[in-house]
CSV table of C-alpha atoms in Angstrom, one decimal:
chain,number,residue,atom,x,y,z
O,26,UNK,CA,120.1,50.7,104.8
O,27,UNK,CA,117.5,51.5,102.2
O,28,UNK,CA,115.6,53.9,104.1
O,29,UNK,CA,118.9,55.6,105.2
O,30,UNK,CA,119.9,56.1,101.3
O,31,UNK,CA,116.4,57.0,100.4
O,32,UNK,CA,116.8,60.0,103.2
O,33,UNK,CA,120.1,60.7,101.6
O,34,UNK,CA,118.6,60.9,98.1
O,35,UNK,CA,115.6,63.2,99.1
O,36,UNK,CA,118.0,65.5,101.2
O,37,UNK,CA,120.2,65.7,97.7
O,38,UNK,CA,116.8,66.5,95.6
O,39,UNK,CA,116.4,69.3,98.3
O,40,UNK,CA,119.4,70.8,97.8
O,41,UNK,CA,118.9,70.7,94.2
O,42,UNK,CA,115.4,72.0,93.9
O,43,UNK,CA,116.8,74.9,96.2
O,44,UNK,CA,119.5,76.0,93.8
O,45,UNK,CA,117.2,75.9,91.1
O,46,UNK,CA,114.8,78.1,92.3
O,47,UNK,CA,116.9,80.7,93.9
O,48,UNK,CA,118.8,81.1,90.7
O,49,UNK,CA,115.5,81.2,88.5
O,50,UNK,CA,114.4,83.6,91.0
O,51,UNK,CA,117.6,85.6,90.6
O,52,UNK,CA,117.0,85.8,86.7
O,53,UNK,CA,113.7,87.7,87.4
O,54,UNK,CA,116.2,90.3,89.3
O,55,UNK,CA,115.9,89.3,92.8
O,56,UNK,CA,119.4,89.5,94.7
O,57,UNK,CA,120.7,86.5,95.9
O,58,UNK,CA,120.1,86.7,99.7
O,59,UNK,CA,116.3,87.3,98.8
O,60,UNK,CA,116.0,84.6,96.6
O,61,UNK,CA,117.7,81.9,98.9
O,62,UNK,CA,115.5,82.8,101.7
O,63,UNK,CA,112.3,82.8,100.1
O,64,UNK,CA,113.2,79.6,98.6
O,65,UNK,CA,114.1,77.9,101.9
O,66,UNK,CA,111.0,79.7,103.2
O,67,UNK,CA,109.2,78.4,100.5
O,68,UNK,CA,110.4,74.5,100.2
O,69,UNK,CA,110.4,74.2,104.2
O,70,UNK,CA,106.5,75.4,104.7
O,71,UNK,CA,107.3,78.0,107.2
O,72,UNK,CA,105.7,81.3,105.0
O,73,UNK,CA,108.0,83.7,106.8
O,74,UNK,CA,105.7,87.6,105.8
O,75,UNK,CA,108.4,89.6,105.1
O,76,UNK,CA,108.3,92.8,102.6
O,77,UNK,CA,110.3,90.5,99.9
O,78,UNK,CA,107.6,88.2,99.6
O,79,UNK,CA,105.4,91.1,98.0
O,80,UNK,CA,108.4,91.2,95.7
O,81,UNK,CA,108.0,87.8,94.9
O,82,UNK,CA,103.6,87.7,94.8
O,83,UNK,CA,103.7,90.8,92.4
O,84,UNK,CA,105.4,88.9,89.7
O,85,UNK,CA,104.0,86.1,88.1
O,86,UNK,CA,106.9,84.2,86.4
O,87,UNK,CA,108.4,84.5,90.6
O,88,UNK,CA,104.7,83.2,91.9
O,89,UNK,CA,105.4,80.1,89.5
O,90,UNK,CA,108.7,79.2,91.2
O,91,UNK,CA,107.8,79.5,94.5
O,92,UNK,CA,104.7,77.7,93.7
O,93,UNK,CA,106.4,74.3,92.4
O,94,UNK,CA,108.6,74.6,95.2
O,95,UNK,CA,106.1,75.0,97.9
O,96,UNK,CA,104.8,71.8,96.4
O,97,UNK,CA,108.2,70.2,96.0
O,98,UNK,CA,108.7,70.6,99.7
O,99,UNK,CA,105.7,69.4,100.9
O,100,UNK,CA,105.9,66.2,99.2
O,101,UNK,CA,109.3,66.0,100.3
O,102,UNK,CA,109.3,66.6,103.5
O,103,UNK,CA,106.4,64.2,104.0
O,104,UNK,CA,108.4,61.5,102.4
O,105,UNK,CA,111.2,62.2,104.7
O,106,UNK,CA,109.4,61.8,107.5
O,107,UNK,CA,107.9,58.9,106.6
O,108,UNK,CA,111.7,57.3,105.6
O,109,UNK,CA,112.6,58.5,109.1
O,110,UNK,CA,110.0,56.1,110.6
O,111,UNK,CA,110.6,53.5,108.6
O,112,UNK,CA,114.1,53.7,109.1
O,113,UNK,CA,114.2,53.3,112.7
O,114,UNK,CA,110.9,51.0,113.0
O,115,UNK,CA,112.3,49.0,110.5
O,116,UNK,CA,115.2,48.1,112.8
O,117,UNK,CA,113.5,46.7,115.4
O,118,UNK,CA,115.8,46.2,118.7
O,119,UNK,CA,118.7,45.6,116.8
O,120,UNK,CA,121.1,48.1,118.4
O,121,UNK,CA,123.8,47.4,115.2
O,122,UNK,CA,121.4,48.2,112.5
O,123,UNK,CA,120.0,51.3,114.8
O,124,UNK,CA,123.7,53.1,115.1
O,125,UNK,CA,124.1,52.2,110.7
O,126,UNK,CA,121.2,53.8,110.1
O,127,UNK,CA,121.4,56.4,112.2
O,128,UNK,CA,125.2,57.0,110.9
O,129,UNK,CA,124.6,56.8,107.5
O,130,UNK,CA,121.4,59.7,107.7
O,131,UNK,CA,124.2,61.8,109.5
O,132,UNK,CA,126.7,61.4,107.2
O,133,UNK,CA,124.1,62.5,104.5
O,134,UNK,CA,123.1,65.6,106.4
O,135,UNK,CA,126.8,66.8,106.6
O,136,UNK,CA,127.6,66.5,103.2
O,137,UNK,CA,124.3,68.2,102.4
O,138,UNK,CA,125.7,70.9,105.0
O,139,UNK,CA,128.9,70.7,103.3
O,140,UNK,CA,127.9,71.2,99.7
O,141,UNK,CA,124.6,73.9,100.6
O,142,UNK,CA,127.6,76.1,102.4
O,143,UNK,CA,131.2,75.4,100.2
O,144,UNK,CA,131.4,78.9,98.2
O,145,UNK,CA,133.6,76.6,95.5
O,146,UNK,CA,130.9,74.5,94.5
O,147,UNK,CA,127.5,77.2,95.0
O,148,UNK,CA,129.6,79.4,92.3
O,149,UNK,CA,129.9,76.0,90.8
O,150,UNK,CA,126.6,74.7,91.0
O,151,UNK,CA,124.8,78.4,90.3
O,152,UNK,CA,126.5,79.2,87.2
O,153,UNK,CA,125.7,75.7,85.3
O,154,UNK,CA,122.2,75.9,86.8
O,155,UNK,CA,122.1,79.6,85.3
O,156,UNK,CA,123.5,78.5,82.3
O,157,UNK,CA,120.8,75.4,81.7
O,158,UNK,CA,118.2,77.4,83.2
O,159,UNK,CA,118.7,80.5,80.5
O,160,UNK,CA,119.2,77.8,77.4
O,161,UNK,CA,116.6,75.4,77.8
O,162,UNK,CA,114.5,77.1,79.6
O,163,UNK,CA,112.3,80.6,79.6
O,164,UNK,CA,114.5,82.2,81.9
O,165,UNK,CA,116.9,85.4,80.6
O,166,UNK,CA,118.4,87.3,83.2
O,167,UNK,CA,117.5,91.0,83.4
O,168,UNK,CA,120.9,92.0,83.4
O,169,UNK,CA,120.4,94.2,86.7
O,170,UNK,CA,119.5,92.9,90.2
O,171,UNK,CA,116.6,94.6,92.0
O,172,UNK,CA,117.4,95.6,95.6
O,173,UNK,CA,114.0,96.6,96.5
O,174,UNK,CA,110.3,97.3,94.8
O,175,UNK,CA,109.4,100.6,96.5
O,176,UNK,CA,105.8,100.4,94.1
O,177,UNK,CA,104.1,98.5,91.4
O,178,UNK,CA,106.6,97.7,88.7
O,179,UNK,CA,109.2,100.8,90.3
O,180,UNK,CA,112.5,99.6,91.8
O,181,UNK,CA,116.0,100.4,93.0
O,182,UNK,CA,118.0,98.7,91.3
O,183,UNK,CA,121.9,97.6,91.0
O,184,UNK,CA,123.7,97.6,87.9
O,185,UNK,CA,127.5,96.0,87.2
O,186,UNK,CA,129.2,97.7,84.3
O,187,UNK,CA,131.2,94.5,82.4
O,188,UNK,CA,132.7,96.7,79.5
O,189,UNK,CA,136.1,98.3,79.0
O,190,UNK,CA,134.8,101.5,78.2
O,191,UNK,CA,133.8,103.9,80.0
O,192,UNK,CA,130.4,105.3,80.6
O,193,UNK,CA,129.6,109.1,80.2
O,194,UNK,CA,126.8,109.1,83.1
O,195,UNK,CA,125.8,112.7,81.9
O,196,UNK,CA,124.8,111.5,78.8
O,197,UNK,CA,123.6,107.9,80.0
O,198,UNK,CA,120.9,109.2,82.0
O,199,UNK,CA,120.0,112.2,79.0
O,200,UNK,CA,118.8,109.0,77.6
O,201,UNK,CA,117.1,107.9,80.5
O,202,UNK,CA,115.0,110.6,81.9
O,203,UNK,CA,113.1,108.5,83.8
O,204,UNK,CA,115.6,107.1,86.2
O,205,UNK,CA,117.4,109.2,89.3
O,206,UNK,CA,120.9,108.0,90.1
O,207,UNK,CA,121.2,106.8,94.2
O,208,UNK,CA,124.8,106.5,94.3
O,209,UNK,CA,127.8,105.1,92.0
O,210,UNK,CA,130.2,102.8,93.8
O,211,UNK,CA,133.4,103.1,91.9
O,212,UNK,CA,135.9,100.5,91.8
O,213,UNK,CA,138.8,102.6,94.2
O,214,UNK,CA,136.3,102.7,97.2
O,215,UNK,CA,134.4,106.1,96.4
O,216,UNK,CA,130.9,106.9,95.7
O,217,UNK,CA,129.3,109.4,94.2
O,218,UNK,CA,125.4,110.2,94.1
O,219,UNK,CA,125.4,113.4,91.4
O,220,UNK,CA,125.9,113.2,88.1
O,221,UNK,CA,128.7,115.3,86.8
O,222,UNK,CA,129.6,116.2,82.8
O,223,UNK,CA,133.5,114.3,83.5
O,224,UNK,CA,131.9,111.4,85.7
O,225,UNK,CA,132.4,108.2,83.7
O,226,UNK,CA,131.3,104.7,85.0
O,227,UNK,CA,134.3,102.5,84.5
O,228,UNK,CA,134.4,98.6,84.4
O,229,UNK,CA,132.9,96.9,87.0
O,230,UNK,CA,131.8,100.1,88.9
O,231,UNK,CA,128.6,99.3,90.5
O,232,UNK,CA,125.5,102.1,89.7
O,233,UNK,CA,122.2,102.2,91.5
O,234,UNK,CA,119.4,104.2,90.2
O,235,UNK,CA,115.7,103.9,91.1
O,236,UNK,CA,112.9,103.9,88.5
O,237,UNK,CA,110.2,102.2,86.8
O,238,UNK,CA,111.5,98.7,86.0
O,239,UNK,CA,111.3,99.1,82.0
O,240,UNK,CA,113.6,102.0,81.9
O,241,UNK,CA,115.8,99.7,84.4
O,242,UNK,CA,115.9,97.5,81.5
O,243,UNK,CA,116.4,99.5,78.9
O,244,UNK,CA,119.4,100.9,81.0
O,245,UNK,CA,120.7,97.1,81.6
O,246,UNK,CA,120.2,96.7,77.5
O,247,UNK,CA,122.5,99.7,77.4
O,248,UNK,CA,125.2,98.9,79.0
O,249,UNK,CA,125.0,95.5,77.1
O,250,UNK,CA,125.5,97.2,74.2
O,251,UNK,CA,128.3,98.9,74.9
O,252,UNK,CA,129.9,95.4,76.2
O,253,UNK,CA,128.9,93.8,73.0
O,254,UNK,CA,130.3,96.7,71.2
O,255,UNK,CA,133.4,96.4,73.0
O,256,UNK,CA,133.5,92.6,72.4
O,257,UNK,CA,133.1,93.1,68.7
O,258,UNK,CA,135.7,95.9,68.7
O,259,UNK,CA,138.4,93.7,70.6
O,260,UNK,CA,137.5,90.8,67.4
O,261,UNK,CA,138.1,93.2,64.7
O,262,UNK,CA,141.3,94.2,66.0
O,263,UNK,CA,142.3,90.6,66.5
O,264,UNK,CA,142.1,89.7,62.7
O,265,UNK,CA,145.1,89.7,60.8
């Protein structure tokens, strides 16, 4: 019964160590389908060479992640192997003992299944992680997601517009020369991918621009701004 909780315990720590590195990984600016897989990839040994992974070995707070969980899942998948052994050795010929263990290990491994794919508790589980992860931690999300690193520190990348007001885009990127818009995915359905002097980027519109990854920043910081502004705004007229 020990060995079967032990197994239970390790495949929980798994689960965990997962979440946390695919949302640290996620506030460097790698989407979330990227950062899962290179975390499972990671944690599980099997090194899959994809053109992410460049994404991940060019940055070094990213290398660091993937790093403690390539070590994370090598001691833990030795210890669960070992367990496993144990578990069933352990029992000897006793058929009762064999079917408890063997029940118990299931039973883990479906509410590991069960938790890993509920969308209620990842939201859950992602957002508190985020939220520990950006407070105690040196971890500060970039405020866009990269889609792609198409050269050295030069990215498309994706970014959500949170504020009530609009956006000007004509006189967003006059301040960011460096940038060239891809597309703007507005909230009806349409997209647009030229920039027009009455084209606004409304609240959460999506805009994807491609660019060196400090002006993709500086962008993010932008439209920040104009949330915070907005927040401050919506205070002021609050007060009696």
């Amino acid at each position: 019964m020990t060995a079967a909780l032990t197994i239970a315990v390790l495949l929980a720590l798994s689960t965990t160590i997962v979440r946390i590195a695919s949302v640290a990984l996620r506030h460097t600016g790698v989407p979330d389908h990227i950062a899962r897989f290179q975390t499972v990839s990671a944690l599980s040994g099997a090194g899959f060479t994809t053109n992410e992974t460049e994404m991940i070995v060019n940055h070094p707070l990213r290398r660091k992640i993937i790093t403690a969980a390539i070590i994370a899942g090598n001691i833990g998948l030795a210890s669960v192997a070992t367990t496993l052994i144990v578990a069933f050795v352990g029992t000897g010929m006793d058929t009762q003992s064999t079917i408890w263990q063997a029940a118990t290990i299931a039973l883990a491994i479906g509410f590991t299944l069960f938790v890993m794919l509920n969308r209620t508790v990842d939201r859950t589980s992602c957002r508190v992680i985020g939220r520990l992860l950006t407070r105690f931690g040196s971890f500060k999300h970039d405020g866009f997601t990269r889609l792609a690193e198409i050269a050295p520190n030069h990215s498309v990348a994706e970014h959500v517009h949170l504020s009530e007001a609009p956006v000007p885009l004509y006189d967003l990127f006059a301040d960011h020369p460096e940038l060239n818009l891809l597309i703007v995915r507005k909230v009806g359905g349409h997209s647009f991918d030229r920039i027009s002097e009455d084209l606004r980027l409304e609240q959460h519109e999506v805009l994807v621009t491609c660019g060196p990854d400090a002006a993709q920043q500086r962008l993010a910081e932008a439209l920040a701004e104009g949330r915070s502004s907005q927040i401050m705004k919506d205070i002021e007229e609050t007060r009696p």
